[in-house]
Coordinates of C-alpha atoms and ligand atoms in Angstrom, one line a residue:
M8 CA 14.6 3.7 -24.8
S9 CA 12.8 6.0 -22.4
I10 CA 9.4 5.1 -20.9
A11 CA 7.9 8.1 -22.8
S12 CA 8.7 6.6 -26.2
Q13 CA 7.9 3.0 -25.1
A14 CA 4.4 3.7 -23.9
T15 CA 2.1 5.8 -25.9
D16 CA -0.5 3.0 -26.5
R17 CA -0.7 1.7 -22.9
V18 CA -1.1 3.0 -19.4
I19 CA 2.1 3.5 -17.3
I20 CA 1.3 2.5 -13.7
F21 CA 3.0 4.7 -11.1
D22 CA 2.5 3.2 -7.7
T23 CA 2.7 5.6 -4.8
T24 CA 1.6 3.3 -2.0
L25 CA 4.9 3.8 -0.2
R26 CA 4.8 7.6 -0.4
D27 CA 1.3 9.0 -0.6
G28 CA -0.2 5.7 0.7
E29 CA 2.1 5.8 3.7
Q30 CA 0.7 9.3 4.4
S31 CA -2.5 7.7 5.6
P32 CA -2.9 8.4 9.3
G33 CA -1.4 5.3 11.1
A34 CA 0.0 3.6 8.0
T35 CA 3.6 4.0 9.1
L36 CA 5.8 1.3 7.7
N37 CA 9.4 0.5 8.6
V38 CA 12.2 -0.1 6.1
E39 CA 11.7 -3.9 6.0
E40 CA 8.0 -3.6 5.5
K41 CA 8.4 -1.1 2.7
L42 CA 11.0 -3.4 1.1
A43 CA 8.6 -6.4 1.3
I44 CA 5.8 -4.3 -0.4
A45 CA 8.3 -3.0 -3.0
H46 CA 9.2 -6.5 -3.9
Q47 CA 5.6 -7.4 -4.3
L48 CA 4.9 -4.3 -6.4
A49 CA 7.7 -5.4 -8.7
L50 CA 6.1 -8.8 -9.0
L51 CA 2.8 -7.1 -9.7
G52 CA 4.4 -5.4 -12.6
V53 CA 4.1 -1.7 -11.8
D54 CA 6.2 0.5 -14.0
I55 CA 7.3 3.0 -11.3
I56 CA 7.5 2.7 -7.5
E57 CA 7.5 6.0 -5.6
A58 CA 9.5 4.6 -2.7
G59 CA 9.2 7.6 -0.4
F60 CA 10.1 11.1 0.3
A61 CA 13.9 10.8 0.9
V62 CA 14.4 14.1 2.8
A63 CA 11.4 13.5 5.2
S64 CA 13.3 11.4 7.8
P65 CA 16.3 9.1 8.0
G66 CA 13.9 6.2 7.8
D67 CA 12.4 7.4 4.6
F68 CA 15.9 8.0 3.1
Q69 CA 16.9 4.5 4.1
A70 CA 13.8 3.0 2.6
V71 CA 14.2 4.7 -0.7
K72 CA 17.9 3.7 -0.8
T73 CA 17.2 0.1 0.2
I74 CA 14.5 -0.3 -2.4
A75 CA 16.7 1.4 -5.0
Q76 CA 19.4 -1.2 -4.2
Q77 CA 17.3 -4.3 -4.0
V78 CA 14.3 -3.7 -6.2
G79 CA 15.6 -1.1 -8.7
T80 CA 17.6 -3.6 -10.7
A81 CA 18.3 -3.3 -14.5
D82 CA 15.2 -5.4 -15.3
G83 CA 13.2 -3.9 -12.4
P84 CA 10.8 -0.9 -12.2
I85 CA 11.8 2.7 -12.1
I86 CA 12.4 3.8 -8.5
C87 CA 11.3 7.3 -7.6
S88 CA 11.6 9.7 -4.7
L89 CA 9.5 12.7 -4.1
A90 CA 11.3 16.1 -3.5
R91 CA 9.9 19.5 -2.9
A92 CA 11.4 22.1 -5.3
T93 CA 14.4 22.8 -3.1
R94 CA 18.0 21.9 -3.4
Q95 CA 18.1 20.1 -0.1
D96 CA 15.2 17.8 -1.1
I97 CA 16.5 17.1 -4.5
Q98 CA 20.0 16.3 -3.2
A99 CA 18.5 13.9 -0.7
A100 CA 16.4 12.2 -3.4
A101 CA 19.4 11.9 -5.8
E102 CA 21.6 10.4 -3.1
A103 CA 19.0 7.9 -2.0
L104 CA 18.3 6.9 -5.6
K105 CA 21.9 6.4 -6.5
P106 CA 21.8 2.5 -6.4
A107 CA 18.8 2.3 -8.7
A108 CA 19.3 1.2 -12.3
H109 CA 16.4 3.5 -13.4
P110 CA 16.1 6.4 -10.9
R111 CA 13.5 9.1 -11.1
I112 CA 13.2 12.4 -9.1
H113 CA 9.7 13.7 -8.7
T114 CA 9.8 17.3 -7.8
M115 CA 6.8 19.5 -7.0
I116 CA 5.7 23.0 -6.0
S117 CA 2.2 24.4 -5.4
T118 CA 0.8 26.6 -8.2
S119 CA -2.7 27.5 -7.0
D120 CA -3.2 31.1 -5.7
I121 CA -4.6 29.8 -2.4
H122 CA -1.4 27.8 -1.8
L123 CA 0.8 30.6 -3.0
Q124 CA -0.8 33.2 -0.8
Y125 CA -1.3 31.2 2.4
Q126 CA 1.2 28.4 2.4
L127 CA 4.2 29.3 0.2
K128 CA 3.9 33.0 0.6
K129 CA 5.4 33.5 -2.9
S130 CA 4.4 35.3 -6.0
R131 CA 3.6 33.6 -9.3
S132 CA 6.8 34.8 -10.9
E133 CA 8.8 33.4 -8.0
V134 CA 7.1 30.0 -8.4
L135 CA 7.8 30.1 -12.1
A136 CA 11.5 30.7 -11.6
I137 CA 11.7 28.0 -8.8
A138 CA 10.0 25.4 -11.0
Q139 CA 12.4 26.0 -13.8
E140 CA 15.5 26.1 -11.7
M141 CA 14.7 23.1 -9.6
V142 CA 13.7 20.9 -12.5
A143 CA 17.0 21.8 -14.1
Y144 CA 18.7 21.0 -10.8
A145 CA 17.0 17.6 -10.6
K146 CA 18.1 17.0 -14.2
S147 CA 21.7 17.5 -13.3
F148 CA 21.4 14.3 -11.2
V149 CA 19.1 12.0 -13.3
D150 CA 17.6 12.0 -16.8
D151 CA 14.2 11.0 -15.6
V152 CA 12.5 14.0 -13.9
E153 CA 8.8 14.2 -13.1
F154 CA 7.3 17.6 -12.2
S155 CA 4.0 18.2 -10.3
P156 CA 2.3 21.5 -10.0
M157 CA 0.6 20.9 -6.7
D158 CA -3.1 21.8 -6.5
A159 CA -3.0 22.0 -10.3
S160 CA -6.8 21.5 -10.6
R161 CA -7.4 24.7 -8.6
T162 CA -4.7 26.7 -10.4
E163 CA -5.6 29.5 -12.9
P164 CA -5.2 27.7 -16.2
E165 CA -3.0 30.4 -17.9
F166 CA -0.5 30.3 -15.1
L167 CA -0.6 26.5 -15.0
Y168 CA 0.4 26.4 -18.8
Q169 CA 3.3 28.8 -18.1
V170 CA 4.6 26.7 -15.3
L171 CA 4.4 23.5 -17.4
D172 CA 6.2 25.3 -20.3
K173 CA 9.1 26.2 -18.0
A174 CA 9.3 22.7 -16.4
I175 CA 9.4 21.1 -19.9
A176 CA 12.0 23.6 -21.1
A177 CA 14.1 22.7 -18.0
G178 CA 14.1 19.0 -18.9
A179 CA 11.1 17.4 -17.2
T180 CA 10.2 14.1 -18.8
T181 CA 6.9 13.5 -17.1
I182 CA 4.3 16.2 -16.2
N183 CA 2.0 15.1 -13.5
I184 CA -1.3 16.9 -12.9
P185 CA -2.5 16.5 -9.3
D186 CA -6.1 17.0 -8.2
T187 CA -4.5 17.5 -4.7
V188 CA -7.7 18.1 -2.8
G189 CA -10.0 15.7 -4.7
Y190 CA -12.2 18.6 -5.9
C191 CA -12.8 17.9 -9.6
T192 CA -15.5 15.9 -11.4
P193 CA -14.5 13.6 -14.3
K194 CA -15.7 16.1 -16.9
E195 CA -13.7 18.9 -15.4
I196 CA -10.6 16.7 -15.3
G197 CA -11.1 15.9 -19.0
N198 CA -11.3 19.6 -19.8
L199 CA -8.2 20.4 -17.7
I200 CA -6.2 17.8 -19.6
Q201 CA -7.5 19.0 -23.0
G202 CA -6.6 22.6 -22.0
I203 CA -3.1 21.5 -21.2
R204 CA -2.7 19.5 -24.4
Q205 CA -3.9 22.5 -26.5
N206 CA -2.0 25.2 -24.7
V207 CA 1.4 23.8 -23.6
A208 CA 3.7 23.9 -26.6
N209 CA 5.9 20.8 -26.0
I210 CA 3.5 18.7 -24.0
D211 CA 3.7 15.9 -26.6
R212 CA 7.4 15.5 -25.8
V213 CA 6.7 14.3 -22.2
V214 CA 4.5 11.7 -20.6
L215 CA 1.4 13.3 -19.2
S216 CA 0.3 11.9 -15.9
I217 CA -2.6 12.2 -13.5
H218 CA -2.8 12.1 -9.7
T219 CA -6.3 12.0 -8.2
Q220 CA -7.3 12.1 -4.6
N221 CA -10.5 10.6 -3.4
D222 CA -12.1 13.3 -1.2
L223 CA -15.4 13.1 -3.1
G224 CA -15.1 9.4 -4.0
L225 CA -14.2 10.3 -7.6
A226 CA -10.5 9.4 -7.7
T227 CA -10.8 6.4 -10.0
A228 CA -13.4 8.0 -12.3
N229 CA -11.3 11.1 -12.6
A230 CA -8.2 9.1 -13.4
L231 CA -10.1 7.2 -16.1
A232 CA -11.5 10.4 -17.5
A233 CA -7.9 11.8 -17.7
L234 CA -6.8 8.6 -19.7
E235 CA -9.7 9.2 -22.1
N236 CA -8.3 12.7 -22.7
G237 CA -4.7 11.7 -23.5
V238 CA -3.0 11.1 -20.1
R239 CA -0.7 8.0 -20.2
Q240 CA 0.5 7.6 -16.7
V241 CA -1.7 7.1 -13.6
E242 CA -0.6 7.6 -10.1
C243 CA -2.4 5.2 -7.7
T244 CA -2.0 3.2 -4.6
I245 CA -2.9 -0.3 -3.5
N246 CA -6.4 -0.4 -1.8
G247 CA -6.6 3.3 -2.6
I248 CA -4.8 4.2 0.7
G249 CA -3.4 7.7 1.0
E250 CA -3.7 11.2 2.5
R251 CA -7.2 11.8 3.9
A252 CA -9.7 9.8 1.8
G253 CA -6.9 8.3 -0.2
N254 CA -5.9 8.0 -3.8
A255 CA -7.2 6.3 -6.9
A256 CA -6.9 2.5 -6.2
L257 CA -4.5 0.7 -8.5
E258 CA -6.7 -2.4 -8.6
E259 CA -9.8 -0.4 -9.7
I260 CA -7.9 1.4 -12.5
V261 CA -6.2 -1.8 -13.8
M262 CA -9.4 -3.9 -13.7
A263 CA -11.5 -1.2 -15.3
L264 CA -9.0 -1.1 -18.1
Q265 CA -8.9 -4.9 -18.3
V266 CA -12.6 -5.6 -18.0
R267 CA -13.7 -2.7 -20.3
K268 CA -10.7 -3.0 -22.7
H269 CA -12.9 -2.7 -25.7
Y270 CA -14.4 0.5 -24.4
F271 CA -10.9 2.0 -23.7
N272 CA -9.0 0.7 -26.7
P273 CA -9.9 3.5 -29.2
Y274 CA -8.6 6.1 -26.7
F275 CA -5.2 4.5 -27.1
G276 CA -5.4 4.3 -30.9
R277 CA -6.1 0.6 -30.9
P278 CA -8.8 -1.3 -32.8
V279 CA -11.9 -1.7 -30.5
D280 CA -11.4 -5.5 -30.1
A281 CA -7.6 -5.5 -29.7
D282 CA -6.8 -8.1 -27.1
A283 CA -3.4 -6.9 -25.6
P284 CA -3.8 -5.6 -22.1
L285 CA -3.7 -1.9 -21.5
T286 CA -1.3 -2.1 -18.6
N287 CA 1.7 -4.3 -17.7
I288 CA 0.1 -5.4 -14.5
K289 CA -0.1 -9.1 -13.7
T290 CA -3.6 -9.0 -12.4
Q291 CA -3.3 -12.4 -10.7
E292 CA -1.0 -10.7 -8.2
I293 CA -3.5 -8.1 -7.2
Y294 CA -5.2 -9.9 -4.3
K295 CA -1.8 -10.9 -2.7
T296 CA -0.5 -7.4 -3.0
S297 CA -3.7 -5.9 -1.5
S298 CA -3.6 -8.4 1.5
L299 CA 0.1 -7.6 2.1
V300 CA -0.5 -3.8 2.1
S301 CA -3.5 -4.2 4.4
Q302 CA -1.7 -6.4 6.8
L303 CA 1.5 -4.3 7.0
T304 CA -0.3 -0.9 7.2
G305 CA -3.0 -2.2 9.5
M306 CA -5.6 -0.6 7.3
L307 CA -8.5 -3.0 6.9
I308 CA -10.3 -3.2 3.6
Q309 CA -14.0 -2.4 3.7
P310 CA -15.9 -5.6 2.8
N311 CA -17.7 -3.9 -0.1
K312 CA -14.5 -2.4 -1.6
A313 CA -14.4 -2.8 -5.3
I314 CA -12.2 -5.7 -6.6
V315 CA -10.5 -6.6 -3.3
G316 CA -13.2 -6.4 -0.6
A317 CA -14.3 -9.6 1.0
N318 CA -17.7 -9.3 -0.6
A319 CA -16.5 -8.3 -4.1
F320 CA -17.2 -11.7 -5.5
A321 CA -19.8 -12.9 -3.0
H322 CA -23.4 -13.3 -4.1
E323 CA -26.0 -13.2 -1.3
S324 CA -29.4 -12.7 -3.1
G325 CA -31.2 -15.9 -4.2
I326 CA -31.9 -14.4 -7.6
H327 CA -28.2 -13.6 -8.1
Q328 CA -27.1 -17.0 -6.9
D329 CA -29.6 -18.7 -9.2
G330 CA -28.2 -16.6 -12.1
I331 CA -24.6 -17.4 -11.3
I332 CA -25.3 -21.2 -11.1
K333 CA -27.0 -21.0 -14.6
H334 CA -24.4 -18.8 -16.2
R335 CA -21.6 -17.1 -14.3
Q336 CA -21.7 -13.9 -16.4
T337 CA -25.3 -13.1 -15.5
Y338 CA -24.0 -11.4 -12.4
E339 CA -20.2 -11.4 -12.6
I340 CA -18.2 -9.2 -14.9
M341 CA -14.8 -10.6 -13.9
E342 CA -13.6 -13.8 -12.4
A343 CA -12.2 -14.0 -8.9
A344 CA -9.2 -15.9 -10.3
S345 CA -8.3 -13.0 -12.5
I346 CA -7.1 -11.0 -9.4
G347 CA -5.5 -14.1 -7.9
L348 CA -8.2 -14.6 -5.2
P349 CA -7.7 -18.1 -3.8
E350 CA -10.8 -20.2 -3.9
N351 CA -11.9 -21.1 -0.4
R352 CA -10.9 -24.7 -1.1
I353 CA -10.3 -27.1 1.7
V354 CA -6.9 -28.4 0.8
L355 CA -5.1 -29.7 3.9
G356 CA -5.8 -31.2 7.3
K357 CA -3.8 -32.5 10.2
H358 CA -2.5 -35.5 8.4
S359 CA -1.1 -33.5 5.5
G360 CA 2.7 -33.7 5.3
R361 CA 5.4 -31.1 4.7
N362 CA 5.5 -31.8 1.0
A363 CA 1.8 -31.2 0.4
F364 CA 2.1 -28.1 2.6
R365 CA 5.0 -26.7 0.6
T366 CA 3.4 -27.6 -2.8
R367 CA 0.2 -25.8 -2.0
L368 CA 2.0 -22.7 -0.7
K369 CA 3.9 -22.7 -4.0
E370 CA 0.7 -22.9 -5.9
L371 CA -0.6 -20.0 -3.9
G372 CA 2.6 -18.0 -4.9
F373 CA 4.5 -18.2 -1.6
E374 CA 8.1 -19.1 -2.1
L375 CA 9.5 -19.6 1.4
N376 CA 13.1 -20.2 2.5
E377 CA 13.7 -23.3 4.6
A378 CA 13.6 -21.4 8.0
D379 CA 10.3 -19.7 7.2
L380 CA 8.8 -22.9 5.7
N381 CA 9.7 -24.7 9.0
K382 CA 8.1 -22.0 11.1
A383 CA 5.0 -21.9 8.9
F384 CA 4.7 -25.7 8.9
N385 CA 4.9 -26.0 12.7
R386 CA 2.2 -23.3 13.0
F387 CA 0.1 -25.1 10.4
K388 CA 0.3 -28.3 12.5
E389 CA -0.8 -26.4 15.6
V390 CA -3.8 -24.9 13.8
A391 CA -4.7 -28.3 12.2
D392 CA -4.8 -29.8 15.6
K393 CA -7.6 -27.4 16.5
K394 CA -9.3 -26.9 13.1
K395 CA -10.2 -29.9 11.0
D396 CA -10.0 -28.5 7.5
I397 CA -7.4 -25.9 6.5
S398 CA -8.4 -23.8 3.5
D399 CA -6.3 -21.7 1.2
W400 CA -7.4 -18.6 3.1
D401 CA -6.2 -20.2 6.4
L402 CA -2.9 -21.1 4.8
E403 CA -2.4 -17.5 3.7
A404 CA -3.1 -16.2 7.2
I405 CA -0.7 -18.7 8.7
V406 CA 2.1 -17.8 6.3
R407 CA 1.6 -14.0 6.8
D408 CA 1.7 -14.4 10.6
E409 CA 4.8 -16.5 10.5
T410 CA 6.9 -14.8 7.9
Q411 CA 5.8 -11.1 8.1
N412 CA 5.1 -10.5 11.7
Q413 CA 8.2 -12.1 13.2
V414 CA 10.9 -9.9 14.4
E415 CA 14.6 -10.6 14.9
S416 CA 14.8 -8.4 18.0
G417 CA 11.7 -7.5 20.0
F418 CA 9.4 -9.0 22.5
Q419 CA 8.2 -12.6 22.0
L420 CA 5.0 -14.0 23.5
E421 CA 5.7 -17.1 25.5
H422 CA 2.4 -17.8 27.2
V423 CA -1.1 -16.4 27.5
Q424 CA -3.8 -17.6 29.9
V425 CA -7.2 -16.1 30.5
I426 CA -10.0 -16.7 33.0
C427 CA -13.3 -15.1 32.2
G428 CA -17.0 -15.8 32.5
D429 CA -20.2 -14.2 33.7
C430 CA -19.4 -14.3 37.4
T431 CA -15.6 -13.9 37.2
C432 CA -13.4 -10.9 37.0
P433 CA -11.6 -11.4 33.6
T434 CA -7.9 -12.0 34.4
A435 CA -5.0 -12.6 32.1
T436 CA -1.6 -14.0 32.9
I437 CA 1.1 -13.3 30.3
T438 CA 4.7 -14.4 29.9
V439 CA 6.9 -12.6 27.5
V440 CA 10.6 -12.8 26.6
T441 CA 12.2 -9.4 26.4
P442 CA 14.6 -8.3 23.6
D443 CA 17.6 -9.1 25.9
G444 CA 16.3 -12.6 26.8
K445 CA 14.6 -12.1 30.2
I446 CA 11.5 -14.1 30.8
L447 CA 8.9 -12.1 32.6
T448 CA 5.4 -13.0 33.9
D449 CA 2.6 -10.7 35.1
A450 CA -1.2 -10.7 35.5
S451 CA -3.9 -8.2 35.2
V452 CA -7.7 -7.9 35.4
G453 CA -9.7 -6.0 32.7
T454 CA -13.2 -5.2 31.6
G455 CA -13.1 -8.3 29.4
P456 CA -10.5 -11.0 28.4
V457 CA -9.0 -8.9 25.7
D458 CA -8.6 -5.8 27.9
A459 CA -7.1 -8.0 30.6
V460 CA -4.5 -9.3 28.1
Y461 CA -3.6 -5.8 27.0
Q462 CA -3.2 -4.6 30.5
A463 CA -1.0 -7.5 31.4
I464 CA 1.2 -7.1 28.3
N465 CA 1.5 -3.4 29.0
R466 CA 2.6 -4.0 32.5
L467 CA 5.4 -6.2 31.2
V468 CA 6.5 -4.3 28.2
K469 CA 6.1 -0.8 29.7
L470 CA 6.1 1.1 26.4
P471 CA 3.6 4.0 26.7
N472 CA 0.8 3.5 24.2
Q473 CA -2.9 4.1 23.8
L474 CA -5.1 1.5 22.0
I475 CA -7.1 3.3 19.4
E476 CA -8.6 0.5 17.3
F477 CA -9.3 -3.2 17.8
S478 CA -11.1 -5.3 15.2
V479 CA -11.6 -9.0 14.6
Q480 CA -12.3 -10.6 11.2
S481 CA -13.0 -14.2 10.5
V482 CA -10.7 -15.7 7.9
T483 CA -13.3 -18.2 6.8
G484 CA -16.8 -19.2 7.9
G485 CA -17.5 -21.8 10.5
I486 CA -17.3 -22.0 14.3
D487 CA -13.7 -23.2 14.2
A488 CA -12.5 -20.4 11.9
L489 CA -9.3 -18.5 12.3
G490 CA -9.9 -15.0 13.6
T491 CA -7.6 -12.2 12.4
V492 CA -7.2 -9.4 15.0
T493 CA -6.0 -6.0 13.8
I494 CA -5.1 -3.4 16.3
R495 CA -3.7 0.1 16.1
L496 CA -2.1 1.9 19.0
A497 CA -0.9 5.5 19.3
Y498 CA 2.4 6.8 20.8
Q499 CA 2.3 10.6 20.7
D500 CA 1.3 11.5 17.1
K501 CA 2.5 8.2 15.6
I502 CA 0.3 5.1 15.1
F503 CA 1.5 1.5 15.0
S504 CA -0.5 -1.5 13.8
G505 CA -0.3 -5.2 14.5
Q506 CA -2.1 -8.2 13.1
A507 CA -2.3 -11.9 14.0
S508 CA -4.6 -14.8 13.4
D509 CA -5.5 -17.7 15.6
T510 CA -8.5 -20.0 16.3
D511 CA -8.6 -18.3 19.7
I512 CA -9.2 -14.6 19.2
V513 CA -7.8 -13.7 22.7
V514 CA -4.5 -15.4 21.7
A515 CA -4.6 -13.6 18.4
A516 CA -5.2 -10.3 20.2
A517 CA -2.2 -10.9 22.4
Y518 CA 0.0 -11.6 19.4
A519 CA -1.4 -8.6 17.5
H520 CA -0.8 -6.3 20.5
L521 CA 2.8 -7.5 20.8
N522 CA 3.4 -7.1 17.0
A523 CA 2.3 -3.4 17.3
L524 CA 4.4 -2.9 20.4
N525 CA 7.4 -4.4 18.6
R526 CA 6.9 -1.8 15.8
L527 CA 6.7 0.9 18.4
Y528 CA 9.8 -0.5 20.1
R529 CA 11.8 -0.5 16.9
Y530 CA 10.6 3.0 16.1
L531 CA 11.8 4.3 19.5
Q532 CA 15.2 2.6 18.9
T533 CA 15.6 4.2 15.4
Q534 CA 14.7 7.6 16.9
R535 CA 17.2 6.9 19.7
I536 CA 14.5 7.5 22.3
P537 CA 15.6 5.8 25.5
V538 CA 13.3 2.9 26.5
Q539 CA 13.2 1.1 29.8
V540 CA 11.6 -2.2 28.9
G541 CA 10.3 -4.9 31.1
E542 CA 11.9 -3.8 34.4
Ligands
KIV611 O1 -1.7 15.3 -3.9 C1 -0.7 15.8 -4.4 O2 -0.7 16.9 -5.0 C2 0.6 15.0 -4.4 C3 1.6 15.5 -5.4 C4 3.0 15.4 -4.7 C5 1.6 14.6 -6.6 O3 0.7 14.1 -3.7

């Protein structure tokens, strides 16, 4: 049964974190990182994963193919690749998607006059013909074809209807309406969808989808307005990341539909008080997915971000706290547990054994293999020696550091030592092991201890880079808290991020810097750019 016939009374979640999300400046992900996110998206229960833009680069092609192979299983989600409306793009998408049990090609062409005139330099009749021909071409490879008229919301409606007619006639199974530049208001989006439903003859034969950008901060509101007007698929990203100001955030859409189910039910032909969820998302996986995406992309989540921000469930004002103590729902419309946010419970300490450690990780949803468990346990013991109580949040940071930041080949930090103070020139001594096993030591001074660490690491690693962002966040409260350092560095027009946690933020900074450099190093290797390291 196709997804179109399965899902008229619920929302199909199309996740584009790995395609549009990865278009966020600096959010470059490598194949393994994309695969880790894709596995988590499958656990989260998304219906479709847009795994990339296969023709864009060999790395993108490989990512789509690997995700198609390993996540796109018979009982897994649909795996999709974006393709411009050209034969070359569609062939690349079809080839990369071959291993997927449920492949989808998403092809698109601009339809607004401003794009036609200045970007495509094509007439309307040319675009009409291309849309029809390329949807038919995509259809010769896969049954499931999505078509997007780019900049639909600024397209003259009569022309938009004609393009959609042609795309449906050529075999499109999903029609996606992008508000590409985030220009519309919710009411306008509603009218746009109504217009399409009334004027495109066979629109009821396909799934109607919406893609909203967040340039005016309206992406989630616009997506919800589209749903109220008959759309059944929403394109969104974790943490709302994406091109410019980003996309509609998956967690916001899903939780709005969950918390306000009784409001939305009638739009889906359900009784007001029907209890079944409106999406297939396992909301308890939201927090974990959000943290993983933030860590691997290096894109921090603003503290007041809806649903997943650090303050989303924190109550500061005395009046609010008083209300919460008396009756939780006075100031809370959803429970932290519903998105899988671990309580800041103190669970372990330095006397806790391996079994307790493994059990708690399992309860938090981390299933580690023996090797990763050993690494994480050793690290836990080191942290527990310095920090009396280890909370769930600390455990998470430890596991992330040990399992997601480690690289098979790359530079390893062996030793970091810093001297600093008010009458001392900050000096760092660093020892690293190079990818070919050499142990190198060097020292540098800097404006402060972190700068000295960076200079010393750069002297050793010798990969050209410019530090563009450095931030520290405390994992928990308290003077002995773990600090998580996130850094972003630039190499030409590419940005690479690194993250690490430690009770000593200078040590965390050293690890974070090396993580980012290892990403740069692997990128240079995949691009076959010669690197002379550590000489
Ligand atoms: O913003 C946009 O128009 C897109 C389309 C490819 C859906 O990303």
